[in-house]
């Protein structure tokens, strides 16, 4: 793509799960090129991730997240070839901040005054690289002493979604602020967003796949869409536990506990006529959501109105139960093929697993590695675009 923006994503082991994957896949969906690197590792290697969540204790909890695959080699990076830098949080910045090669790389981006976006604990690296002195800066609250010592003009985050910018520097408190964090970053790169303001409904449930709800949710929110996440039997402010489904060499995916996802609307008040599109995440939630009469009715109304519908992985179990796939071309996680075929759809093999397809108003994907295609194809149906 002529003039395609290139972004570097600075990773490490036990980087926060959302804070690495959401910006990575969102930026790819918007048409940017993103290279994810880690010192001492090569393209194709993985970084372990950490799930940080607030569960009523005095600080966040941690558990194992997905395995994040790098797509570039750290030692081959030339900072002059990139338009911006993203630094995720988690525990990785603790050791990356004392890596001379990392510090030197960040200093180059600062010397060139290229946009640098850092979130949560990522600001430890900024402090080590001496790029926060005299600059407005926020972060996860526990970083306040270190940032003040580094000469930053500390800005207290009034919520954990708070972000701020100062020149080429964008900082955020936690992944709760990803929509604004990503929006500020792409704006710094010269983005023009067209078609914003769309209203999108997410059908959620307990143990939906962690990435498959949060990545599209925050990617669309970042483009100024109004995104409502609902779950049968729950209200705005309540949470759904999520599941981390990953591919770790077994004959099927593994499962680990994911983040708790906070709903922001009431299921009982949902009226499909008030929305422009529908997203159905995968995971284990669709198994039981497919038995809910109102869920089925909502899906049927979106499909009958020919509004954009995007469903991924096991989400197609709900489409099958709603009897809306007859005559459609459709993919899904391969284990859901039987549901799709029995529902009268033409099965499209997801080879490779990130392959997604659009048929009329319907976008289907096989699994979360396909999010960039999945979100991009849904954006086309919504009339939503990002240009530079």
Coordinates of N, CA, C and O in Angstrom, one line a residue, residues 56-236:
X56 N -11.2 -6.3 43.3 CA -11.6 -5.9 44.7 C -10.5 -6.0 45.7 O -10.7 -5.7 46.9
X57 N -9.3 -6.3 45.2 CA -8.1 -6.3 46.1 C -7.4 -4.9 46.1 O -7.8 -4.0 45.4
X58 N -6.4 -4.8 46.9 CA -5.7 -3.5 47.0 C -4.8 -3.2 45.7 O -4.4 -2.1 45.5
X59 N -4.6 -4.2 44.9 CA -3.9 -4.0 43.7 C -4.4 -5.1 42.7 O -5.3 -5.9 43.0
X60 N -4.0 -5.0 41.5 CA -4.5 -5.9 40.4 C -4.0 -7.3 40.6 O -3.0 -7.6 41.3
X61 N -4.8 -8.3 40.1 CA -4.4 -9.7 40.1 C -3.6 -10.0 38.8 O -3.7 -9.2 37.8
X62 N -2.9 -11.1 38.8 CA -2.2 -11.5 37.5 C -2.4 -13.0 37.3 O -2.4 -13.8 38.2
X63 N -2.7 -13.3 36.0 CA -2.7 -14.7 35.6 C -2.2 -14.8 34.2 O -1.9 -13.8 33.6
X64 N -1.9 -16.0 33.7 CA -1.4 -16.2 32.4 C -2.4 -15.9 31.3 O -3.5 -16.2 31.4
X65 N -1.9 -15.2 30.3 CA -2.8 -14.8 29.2 C -2.4 -15.6 27.9 O -1.9 -16.8 28.0
X66 N -2.8 -15.1 26.8 CA -2.4 -15.7 25.5 C -0.9 -15.7 25.2 O -0.2 -15.0 25.9
X67 N -0.5 -16.5 24.3 CA 0.8 -16.4 23.7 C 0.8 -15.5 22.6 O 0.0 -15.7 21.6
X68 N 1.6 -14.4 22.6 CA 1.6 -13.4 21.5 C 2.7 -13.7 20.6 O 3.9 -13.7 21.0
X69 N 2.4 -13.8 19.3 CA 3.4 -14.1 18.3 C 4.0 -12.9 17.7 O 3.3 -12.0 17.2
X70 N 5.4 -12.8 17.8 CA 6.1 -11.6 17.2 C 6.1 -11.8 15.7 O 6.2 -12.9 15.2
X71 N 6.2 -10.7 15.0 CA 6.2 -10.8 13.5 C 7.4 -10.1 12.9 O 7.5 -9.9 11.7
X72 N 8.3 -9.7 13.7 CA 9.6 -9.0 13.3 C 10.7 -9.3 14.3 O 10.4 -9.8 15.4
X73 N 11.9 -9.0 13.9 CA 13.1 -9.3 14.7 C 13.7 -8.0 15.2 O 14.0 -7.1 14.4
X74 N 13.9 -8.0 16.5 CA 14.3 -6.8 17.2 C 15.6 -6.2 16.6 O 15.8 -5.0 16.4
X75 N 16.6 -7.1 16.4 CA 17.9 -6.7 16.0 C 18.0 -6.1 14.6 O 19.0 -5.6 14.1
X76 N 16.9 -6.3 13.8 CA 16.8 -5.8 12.5 C 16.1 -4.5 12.3 O 15.9 -4.0 11.2
X77 N 15.6 -3.9 13.5 CA 14.8 -2.7 13.4 C 15.6 -1.5 13.1 O 16.7 -1.2 13.7
X78 N 15.1 -0.7 12.2 CA 15.6 0.6 11.9 C 14.5 1.7 12.2 O 13.5 1.7 11.5
X79 N 14.7 2.4 13.3 CA 13.7 3.4 13.7 C 13.3 4.4 12.7 O 12.2 4.9 12.7
X80 N 14.2 4.7 11.7 CA 13.9 5.7 10.7 C 12.8 5.2 9.7 O 12.2 6.0 9.0
X81 N 12.5 3.9 9.7 CA 11.6 3.3 8.8 C 10.1 3.3 9.4 O 9.2 2.9 8.7
X82 N 10.0 3.8 10.6 CA 8.7 3.7 11.3 C 8.1 5.1 11.5 O 8.9 6.1 11.7
X83 N 6.8 5.2 11.5 CA 6.1 6.5 11.7 C 5.7 6.7 13.2 O 5.4 7.8 13.6
X84 N 5.7 5.6 14.0 CA 5.3 5.8 15.4 C 5.7 4.5 16.2 O 6.0 3.5 15.6
X85 N 5.6 4.7 17.5 CA 6.0 3.6 18.5 C 4.9 3.4 19.5 O 4.3 4.4 20.0
X86 N 4.5 2.2 19.8 CA 3.6 1.8 20.8 C 4.3 1.0 21.9 O 5.0 0.0 21.5
X87 N 4.1 1.3 23.2 CA 4.7 0.6 24.3 C 3.6 0.1 25.2 O 3.0 0.9 25.9
X88 N 3.3 -1.2 25.2 CA 2.3 -1.8 26.1 C 2.8 -1.8 27.5 O 4.0 -1.7 27.7
X89 N 1.9 -2.1 28.4 CA 2.3 -2.2 29.8 C 2.4 -3.7 30.2 O 2.8 -4.5 29.5
X90 N 2.1 -3.9 31.5 CA 2.3 -5.3 32.1 C 3.6 -5.3 32.9 O 4.1 -4.3 33.3
X91 N 4.2 -6.5 33.0 CA 5.4 -6.6 33.8 C 6.6 -6.4 32.9 O 7.8 -6.2 33.4
X92 N 6.5 -6.6 31.6 CA 7.6 -6.5 30.7 C 8.4 -5.2 30.8 O 9.6 -5.3 30.8
X93 N 7.8 -4.1 30.9 CA 8.6 -2.8 31.0 C 9.5 -2.8 32.2 O 10.5 -2.0 32.1
X94 N 9.3 -3.6 33.2 CA 10.2 -3.6 34.4 C 11.6 -3.9 33.9 O 12.6 -3.4 34.3
X95 N 11.7 -5.0 33.0 CA 13.1 -5.4 32.6 C 13.5 -4.7 31.3 O 14.7 -4.6 31.0
X96 N 12.5 -4.4 30.5 CA 12.9 -3.7 29.2 C 13.5 -2.3 29.5 O 14.3 -1.8 28.8
X97 N 13.1 -1.7 30.6 CA 13.6 -0.4 31.0 C 15.1 -0.4 31.4 O 15.7 0.7 31.4
X98 N 15.6 -1.5 31.7 CA 17.0 -1.6 32.0 C 17.8 -2.3 30.8 O 19.0 -2.7 31.0
X99 N 17.2 -2.4 29.7 CA 17.9 -2.9 28.5 C 18.4 -1.7 27.6 O 17.6 -0.9 27.1
X100 N 19.7 -1.6 27.5 CA 20.2 -0.5 26.8 C 19.7 -0.3 25.4 O 19.6 0.8 24.9
X101 N 19.5 -1.5 24.7 CA 19.1 -1.4 23.3 C 17.7 -0.9 23.2 O 17.3 -0.2 22.2
X102 N 16.8 -1.2 24.2 CA 15.5 -0.7 24.2 C 15.5 0.8 24.5 O 14.8 1.6 23.8
X103 N 16.2 1.2 25.4 CA 16.3 2.6 25.8 C 16.8 3.4 24.6 O 16.3 4.5 24.3
X104 N 17.8 2.9 23.9 CA 18.4 3.6 22.8 C 17.4 3.8 21.7 O 17.3 4.8 21.0
X105 N 16.6 2.7 21.5 CA 15.5 2.7 20.4 C 14.5 3.8 20.7 O 14.1 4.5 19.8
X106 N 14.0 3.8 21.9 CA 13.0 4.8 22.3 C 13.5 6.2 22.2 O 12.8 7.1 21.7
X107 N 14.8 6.4 22.5 CA 15.4 7.7 22.4 C 15.4 8.2 20.9 O 15.2 9.4 20.6
X108 N 15.6 7.2 20.0 CA 15.6 7.6 18.6 C 14.2 8.1 18.1 O 14.1 9.1 17.4
X109 N 13.2 7.4 18.5 CA 11.8 7.9 18.2 C 11.6 9.3 18.8 O 11.0 10.1 18.1
X110 N 12.1 9.5 20.0 CA 11.9 10.8 20.6 C 12.8 11.9 19.8 O 12.3 13.0 19.6
X111 N 14.0 11.5 19.4 CA 14.8 12.5 18.7 C 14.2 12.9 17.4 O 14.3 14.0 17.0
X112 N 13.5 11.9 16.7 CA 12.8 12.2 15.5 C 11.4 12.8 15.7 O 10.8 13.2 14.7
X113 N 11.0 13.0 16.9 CA 9.7 13.6 17.3 C 8.6 12.8 16.6 O 7.5 13.4 16.2
X114 N 8.7 11.5 16.6 CA 7.7 10.6 16.0 C 6.7 10.3 17.2 O 7.1 10.2 18.3
X115 N 5.4 10.1 16.9 CA 4.5 9.8 17.9 C 4.9 8.5 18.7 O 5.2 7.5 18.2
X116 N 4.9 8.7 20.0 CA 5.1 7.6 21.0 C 3.9 7.4 21.9 O 3.5 8.4 22.5
X117 N 3.3 6.3 21.9 CA 2.1 6.0 22.7 C 2.5 4.9 23.7 O 2.9 3.8 23.3
X118 N 2.4 5.2 25.0 CA 2.8 4.2 26.1 C 1.7 4.2 27.1 O 1.1 5.2 27.5
X119 N 1.4 3.0 27.6 CA 0.3 2.8 28.5 C 0.7 2.0 29.7 O 1.6 1.2 29.7
X120 N 0.0 2.3 30.8 CA 0.1 1.6 32.1 C 1.6 1.6 32.6 O 2.1 2.6 32.9
X121 N 2.2 0.5 32.7 CA 3.6 0.4 33.2 C 4.7 0.7 32.1 O 5.9 0.7 32.3
X122 N 4.2 0.9 30.8 CA 5.1 1.2 29.8 C 5.9 2.4 30.0 O 7.0 2.6 29.5
X123 N 5.4 3.3 30.8 CA 6.0 4.6 31.1 C 7.3 4.4 31.9 O 8.1 5.4 31.9
X124 N 7.6 3.3 32.4 CA 8.9 3.0 33.0 C 10.0 3.1 32.0 O 11.1 3.6 32.3
X125 N 9.7 2.6 30.8 CA 10.7 2.7 29.7 C 10.9 4.2 29.3 O 12.0 4.6 29.0
X126 N 9.8 4.9 29.2 CA 9.9 6.4 28.9 C 10.8 7.1 29.9 O 11.6 7.9 29.5
X127 N 10.6 6.7 31.2 CA 11.4 7.4 32.2 C 12.9 7.0 32.1 O 13.8 7.8 32.2
X128 N 13.2 5.7 31.8 CA 14.5 5.3 31.6 C 15.2 5.9 30.4 O 16.4 6.2 30.4
X129 N 14.4 6.2 29.4 CA 14.9 6.9 28.1 C 15.0 8.4 28.2 O 15.3 9.1 27.3
X130 N 14.6 8.9 29.4 CA 14.7 10.4 29.7 C 13.8 11.2 28.7 O 14.3 12.3 28.2
X131 N 12.6 10.7 28.4 CA 11.8 11.4 27.4 C 10.5 12.0 28.1 O 9.7 12.6 27.4
X132 N 10.4 11.9 29.4 CA 9.3 12.5 30.1 C 9.6 13.8 30.9 O 8.7 14.4 31.4
X133 N 10.8 14.1 30.9 CA 11.2 15.3 31.6 C 10.5 16.6 31.1 O 10.6 16.9 29.9
X134 N 9.8 17.2 32.0 CA 9.0 18.4 31.7 C 7.8 18.2 30.9 O 7.1 19.2 30.4
X135 N 7.4 16.9 30.7 CA 6.2 16.6 29.8 C 5.1 16.1 30.7 O 5.2 15.4 31.7
X136 N 3.9 16.5 30.3 CA 2.7 15.9 30.9 C 2.6 14.4 30.7 O 2.8 13.9 29.6
X137 N 2.3 13.7 31.8 CA 2.4 12.2 31.7 C 1.5 11.6 32.7 O 1.5 12.0 33.8
X138 N 0.7 10.6 32.3 CA 0.0 9.7 33.2 C 0.4 8.3 33.1 O 1.3 8.0 32.2
X139 N -0.1 7.4 33.9 CA 0.3 6.0 33.9 C -0.5 5.3 35.0 O -1.4 5.9 35.6
X140 N -0.3 4.0 35.1 CA -0.9 3.3 36.2 C -0.4 4.0 37.5 O 0.8 4.4 37.6
X141 N -1.3 4.3 38.5 CA -1.0 5.2 39.6 C 0.3 4.8 40.4 O 1.0 5.7 40.9
X142 N 0.7 3.5 40.4 CA 1.9 3.1 41.2 C 3.2 3.6 40.6 O 4.2 3.6 41.2
X143 N 3.1 4.1 39.3 CA 4.3 4.6 38.7 C 4.6 6.1 39.0 O 5.6 6.7 38.6
X144 N 3.7 6.7 39.7 CA 3.8 8.1 40.0 C 5.1 8.5 40.6 O 5.8 9.5 40.1
X145 N 5.7 7.9 41.6 CA 6.9 8.3 42.2 C 8.1 8.2 41.2 O 8.9 9.2 41.1
X146 N 8.1 7.2 40.4 CA 9.2 7.0 39.4 C 9.1 8.1 38.3 O 10.2 8.7 37.9
X147 N 7.9 8.4 37.9 CA 7.8 9.4 36.8 C 8.1 10.8 37.3 O 8.7 11.6 36.6
X148 N 7.7 11.1 38.6 CA 8.0 12.4 39.1 C 9.5 12.5 39.3 O 10.1 13.6 39.0
X149 N 10.2 11.4 39.8 CA 11.6 11.4 39.9 C 12.3 11.7 38.6 O 13.4 12.2 38.5
X150 N 11.7 11.2 37.5 CA 12.3 11.4 36.2 C 12.0 12.7 35.6 O 12.4 13.0 34.4
X151 N 11.3 13.6 36.3 CA 11.0 14.9 35.9 C 9.7 15.2 35.1 O 9.5 16.2 34.6
X152 N 8.9 14.2 35.1 CA 7.6 14.3 34.4 C 6.6 15.2 35.2 O 6.7 15.4 36.4
X153 N 5.7 15.9 34.4 CA 4.7 16.6 35.0 C 3.5 15.7 35.2 O 2.7 15.5 34.3
X154 N 3.5 15.0 36.4 CA 2.5 14.0 36.6 C 1.1 14.5 36.5 O 0.7 15.5 37.1
X155 N 0.2 13.7 35.8 CA -1.2 14.0 35.7 C -1.9 12.8 36.3 O -1.9 11.7 35.8
X156 N -2.6 13.1 37.5 CA -3.3 12.0 38.2 C -4.5 11.5 37.3 O -5.3 12.3 36.9
X157 N -4.6 10.2 37.0 CA -5.7 9.7 36.3 C -7.0 9.6 37.1 O -7.0 8.9 38.1
X158 N -8.0 10.4 36.7 CA -9.2 10.4 37.5 C -10.0 9.1 37.4 O -10.7 8.8 38.3
X159 N -9.8 8.5 36.3 CA -10.3 7.1 36.1 C -9.1 6.3 35.5 O -8.2 6.9 34.9
X160 N -9.3 5.0 35.5 CA -8.2 4.1 34.8 C -8.3 4.1 33.3 O -7.6 3.5 32.6
X161 N -9.3 4.9 32.8 CA -9.4 5.1 31.3 C -8.8 6.4 30.9 O -8.8 6.7 29.7
X162 N -8.1 7.1 31.8 CA -7.6 8.4 31.5 C -6.4 8.3 30.6 O -5.5 7.5 30.7
X163 N -6.3 9.2 29.6 CA -5.2 9.4 28.7 C -4.8 10.9 28.6 O -5.7 11.7 28.8
X164 N -3.6 11.2 28.2 CA -3.2 12.6 28.0 C -2.2 12.6 26.9 O -1.5 11.6 26.6
X165 N -1.9 13.8 26.3 CA -0.9 13.9 25.3 C -0.1 15.2 25.5 O -0.7 16.2 26.1
X166 N 1.1 15.2 25.1 CA 2.0 16.3 25.2 C 3.0 16.3 24.1 O 3.9 15.5 24.1
X167 N 2.7 17.1 23.0 CA 3.5 17.0 21.8 C 3.4 15.6 21.2 O 2.3 15.2 20.9
X168 N 4.5 15.0 20.9 CA 4.5 13.6 20.3 C 4.2 12.5 21.3 O 4.2 11.3 20.9
X169 N 4.1 12.8 22.6 CA 4.0 11.8 23.6 C 2.5 11.6 24.0 O 1.8 12.5 24.4
X170 N 2.0 10.3 24.0 CA 0.7 10.0 24.4 C 0.8 8.9 25.5 O 1.6 7.9 25.3
X171 N 0.2 9.2 26.6 CA 0.2 8.2 27.7 C -1.2 7.9 28.2 O -2.0 8.7 28.2
X172 N -1.3 6.7 28.7 CA -2.6 6.2 29.2 C -2.4 5.4 30.5 O -1.3 4.9 30.8
X173 N -3.5 5.4 31.3 CA -3.3 4.7 32.6 C -3.4 3.2 32.6 O -2.6 2.5 33.2
X174 N -4.4 2.7 31.8 CA -4.6 1.2 31.7 C -5.3 1.0 30.4 O -5.8 1.9 29.7
X175 N -5.5 -0.3 30.1 CA -6.2 -0.7 28.9 C -7.7 -0.3 28.9 O -8.3 -0.2 27.8
X176 N -8.3 0.1 30.0 CA -9.6 0.7 30.0 C -9.7 1.9 29.0 O -10.7 2.2 28.5
X177 N -8.6 2.6 28.9 CA -8.5 3.8 28.1 C -8.1 3.6 26.6 O -7.9 4.5 25.9
X178 N -8.0 2.3 26.2 CA -7.6 2.0 24.8 C -8.3 2.8 23.7 O -7.7 3.3 22.8
X179 N -9.6 3.0 23.8 CA -10.3 3.7 22.7 C -9.7 5.1 22.5 O -9.4 5.5 21.4
X180 N -9.5 5.9 23.6 CA -8.9 7.2 23.5 C -7.5 7.1 23.2 O -6.9 7.9 22.4
X181 N -6.8 6.2 23.8 CA -5.3 6.0 23.6 C -5.0 5.7 22.1 O -4.2 6.4 21.5
X182 N -5.8 4.8 21.5 CA -5.6 4.5 20.1 C -6.0 5.7 19.2 O -5.3 6.0 18.2
X183 N -7.1 6.3 19.5 CA -7.6 7.5 18.7 C -6.5 8.6 18.7 O -6.2 9.2 17.7
X184 N -6.0 8.9 19.9 CA -4.9 9.9 20.0 C -3.7 9.6 19.1 O -3.1 10.4 18.5
X185 N -3.4 8.3 19.2 CA -2.2 7.8 18.4 C -2.4 7.9 16.9 O -1.6 8.5 16.2
X186 N -3.6 7.5 16.4 CA -3.8 7.5 15.0 C -4.0 9.0 14.5 O -3.5 9.3 13.4
X187 N -4.5 9.8 15.4 CA -4.7 11.2 15.0 C -3.3 11.9 14.9 O -3.0 12.7 14.0
X188 N -2.4 11.5 15.8 CA -1.0 12.0 15.7 C -0.3 11.5 14.4 O 0.6 12.2 14.0
X189 N -0.7 10.4 13.9 CA -0.2 9.9 12.6 C -0.9 10.5 11.4 O -0.5 10.2 10.3
X190 N -1.9 11.4 11.7 CA -2.6 12.1 10.6 C -3.8 11.4 10.1 O -4.2 11.6 8.9
X191 N -4.5 10.6 10.9 CA -5.6 9.8 10.5 C -6.8 10.7 10.3 O -7.0 11.7 10.9
X192 N -7.6 10.3 9.3 CA -8.9 10.9 9.0 C -10.0 9.8 9.1 O -9.9 8.8 8.4
X193 N -10.9 9.9 10.1 CA -11.9 8.9 10.3 C -13.2 9.3 9.6 O -13.7 10.4 9.8
X194 N -13.7 8.4 8.8 CA -15.0 8.7 8.1 C -16.0 7.7 8.5 O -15.7 6.5 8.7
X195 N -17.3 8.1 8.7 CA -18.4 7.2 9.0 C -18.5 6.9 10.4 O -19.2 6.0 10.8
X196 N -17.9 7.7 11.3 CA -18.0 7.5 12.8 C -19.4 7.8 13.2 O -20.3 8.3 12.5
X197 N -19.7 7.4 14.5 CA -21.0 7.6 15.1 C -21.9 6.4 14.9 O -23.1 6.5 15.4
X198 N -21.5 5.4 14.3 CA -22.3 4.2 14.1 C -22.6 3.6 15.5 O -21.8 3.6 16.4
X199 N -23.8 3.0 15.6 CA -24.1 2.4 16.9 C -24.1 0.8 16.7 O -24.8 0.3 15.9
X200 N -23.3 0.2 17.5 CA -23.0 -1.2 17.4 C -23.4 -2.0 18.6 O -23.1 -1.5 19.8
X201 N -24.1 -3.1 18.5 CA -24.4 -4.0 19.6 C -23.5 -5.2 19.6 O -23.3 -5.8 18.6
X202 N -23.0 -5.5 20.8 CA -22.3 -6.8 21.1 C -23.1 -7.7 21.9 O -23.6 -7.3 23.0
X203 N -23.3 -8.9 21.5 CA -24.0 -10.0 22.2 C -23.0 -10.8 23.0 O -22.2 -11.6 22.5
X204 N -22.9 -10.5 24.3 CA -21.9 -11.1 25.2 C -22.5 -12.2 26.1 O -23.7 -12.3 26.3
X205 N -21.7 -13.0 26.7 CA -22.1 -14.0 27.6 C -20.9 -14.5 28.5 O -19.7 -14.2 28.1
X206 N -21.2 -15.2 29.5 CA -20.1 -15.7 30.4 C -19.2 -16.7 29.6 O -19.7 -17.6 28.9
X207 N -17.9 -16.5 29.7 CA -16.9 -17.3 29.1 C -16.9 -17.2 27.6 O -16.5 -18.1 26.9
X208 N -17.2 -16.0 27.1 CA -16.9 -15.6 25.7 C -15.4 -15.5 25.6 O -14.7 -15.3 26.7
X209 N -14.8 -15.6 24.4 CA -13.3 -15.5 24.3 C -12.9 -14.1 24.6 O -13.4 -13.2 24.1
X210 N -11.8 -14.0 25.4 CA -11.3 -12.7 25.9 C -11.0 -11.7 24.8 O -11.5 -10.6 24.7
X211 N -10.2 -12.1 23.8 CA -9.8 -11.2 22.7 C -11.0 -11.0 21.8 O -11.1 -9.9 21.3
X212 N -11.9 -12.0 21.6 CA -12.9 -11.9 20.7 C -14.0 -10.9 21.1 O -14.8 -10.5 20.2
X213 N -14.0 -10.5 22.3 CA -14.9 -9.4 22.7 C -14.2 -8.1 22.8 O -14.6 -7.1 22.2
X214 N -13.0 -8.0 23.4 CA -12.4 -6.8 23.7 C -11.7 -6.1 22.4 O -11.8 -4.9 22.3
X215 N -11.1 -6.9 21.6 CA -10.4 -6.3 20.4 C -11.4 -5.6 19.5 O -11.3 -4.4 19.2
X216 N -12.5 -6.3 19.0 CA -13.5 -5.5 18.2 C -14.2 -4.4 19.0 O -14.4 -3.3 18.4
X217 N -14.5 -4.6 20.3 CA -15.2 -3.6 21.1 C -14.4 -2.3 21.1 O -14.9 -1.2 20.8
X218 N -13.1 -2.4 21.5 CA -12.3 -1.2 21.6 C -11.8 -0.7 20.3 O -11.7 0.5 20.1
X219 N -11.7 -1.5 19.3 CA -11.3 -1.1 17.9 C -12.4 -0.2 17.3 O -12.1 0.9 16.7
X220 N -13.6 -0.5 17.5 CA -14.7 0.2 17.0 C -15.0 1.5 17.8 O -15.3 2.6 17.3
X221 N -14.9 1.3 19.1 CA -15.0 2.5 20.0 C -14.0 3.6 19.7 O -14.3 4.8 19.8
X222 N -12.8 3.1 19.4 CA -11.7 4.1 19.1 C -12.0 4.9 17.9 O -11.5 6.0 17.8
X223 N -12.9 4.5 17.0 CA -13.3 5.2 15.8 C -14.6 6.0 16.0 O -15.3 6.4 15.1
X224 N -14.8 6.3 17.3 CA -16.0 7.1 17.7 C -17.3 6.4 17.4 O -18.3 7.1 17.1
X225 N -17.4 5.1 17.4 CA -18.6 4.4 17.3 C -19.2 4.3 18.7 O -18.5 4.3 19.7
X226 N -20.5 4.2 18.8 CA -21.2 4.0 20.1 C -21.4 2.5 20.2 O -22.2 1.9 19.5
X227 N -20.7 1.8 21.2 CA -20.7 0.4 21.3 C -21.4 0.0 22.6 O -20.9 0.3 23.6
X228 N -22.5 -0.8 22.4 CA -23.2 -1.3 23.6 C -22.9 -2.8 23.7 O -23.2 -3.6 22.8
X229 N -22.4 -3.2 24.9 CA -22.2 -4.6 25.2 C -23.2 -5.1 26.2 O -23.3 -4.6 27.3
X230 N -24.0 -6.1 25.8 CA -25.1 -6.6 26.7 C -25.0 -8.2 26.8 O -24.3 -8.8 26.0
X231 N -25.6 -8.6 27.9 CA -25.7 -10.1 28.2 C -27.0 -10.4 28.8 O -27.5 -9.7 29.7
X232 N -27.7 -11.5 28.4 CA -29.0 -11.9 29.0 C -28.8 -12.0 30.5 O -27.9 -12.6 31.0
X233 N -29.8 -11.5 31.2 CA -29.8 -11.6 32.7 C -28.8 -10.7 33.4 O -28.7 -10.8 34.6
X234 N -28.2 -9.8 32.7 CA -27.2 -8.9 33.4 C -27.5 -7.4 32.9 O -28.2 -7.2 31.9
X235 N -27.0 -6.5 33.7 CA -27.3 -5.1 33.5 C -25.9 -4.4 33.3 O -24.9 -4.9 33.6
X236 N -26.0 -3.1 32.8 CA -24.8 -2.3 32.7 C -24.1 -2.2 34.0 O -24.7 -2.0 35.1

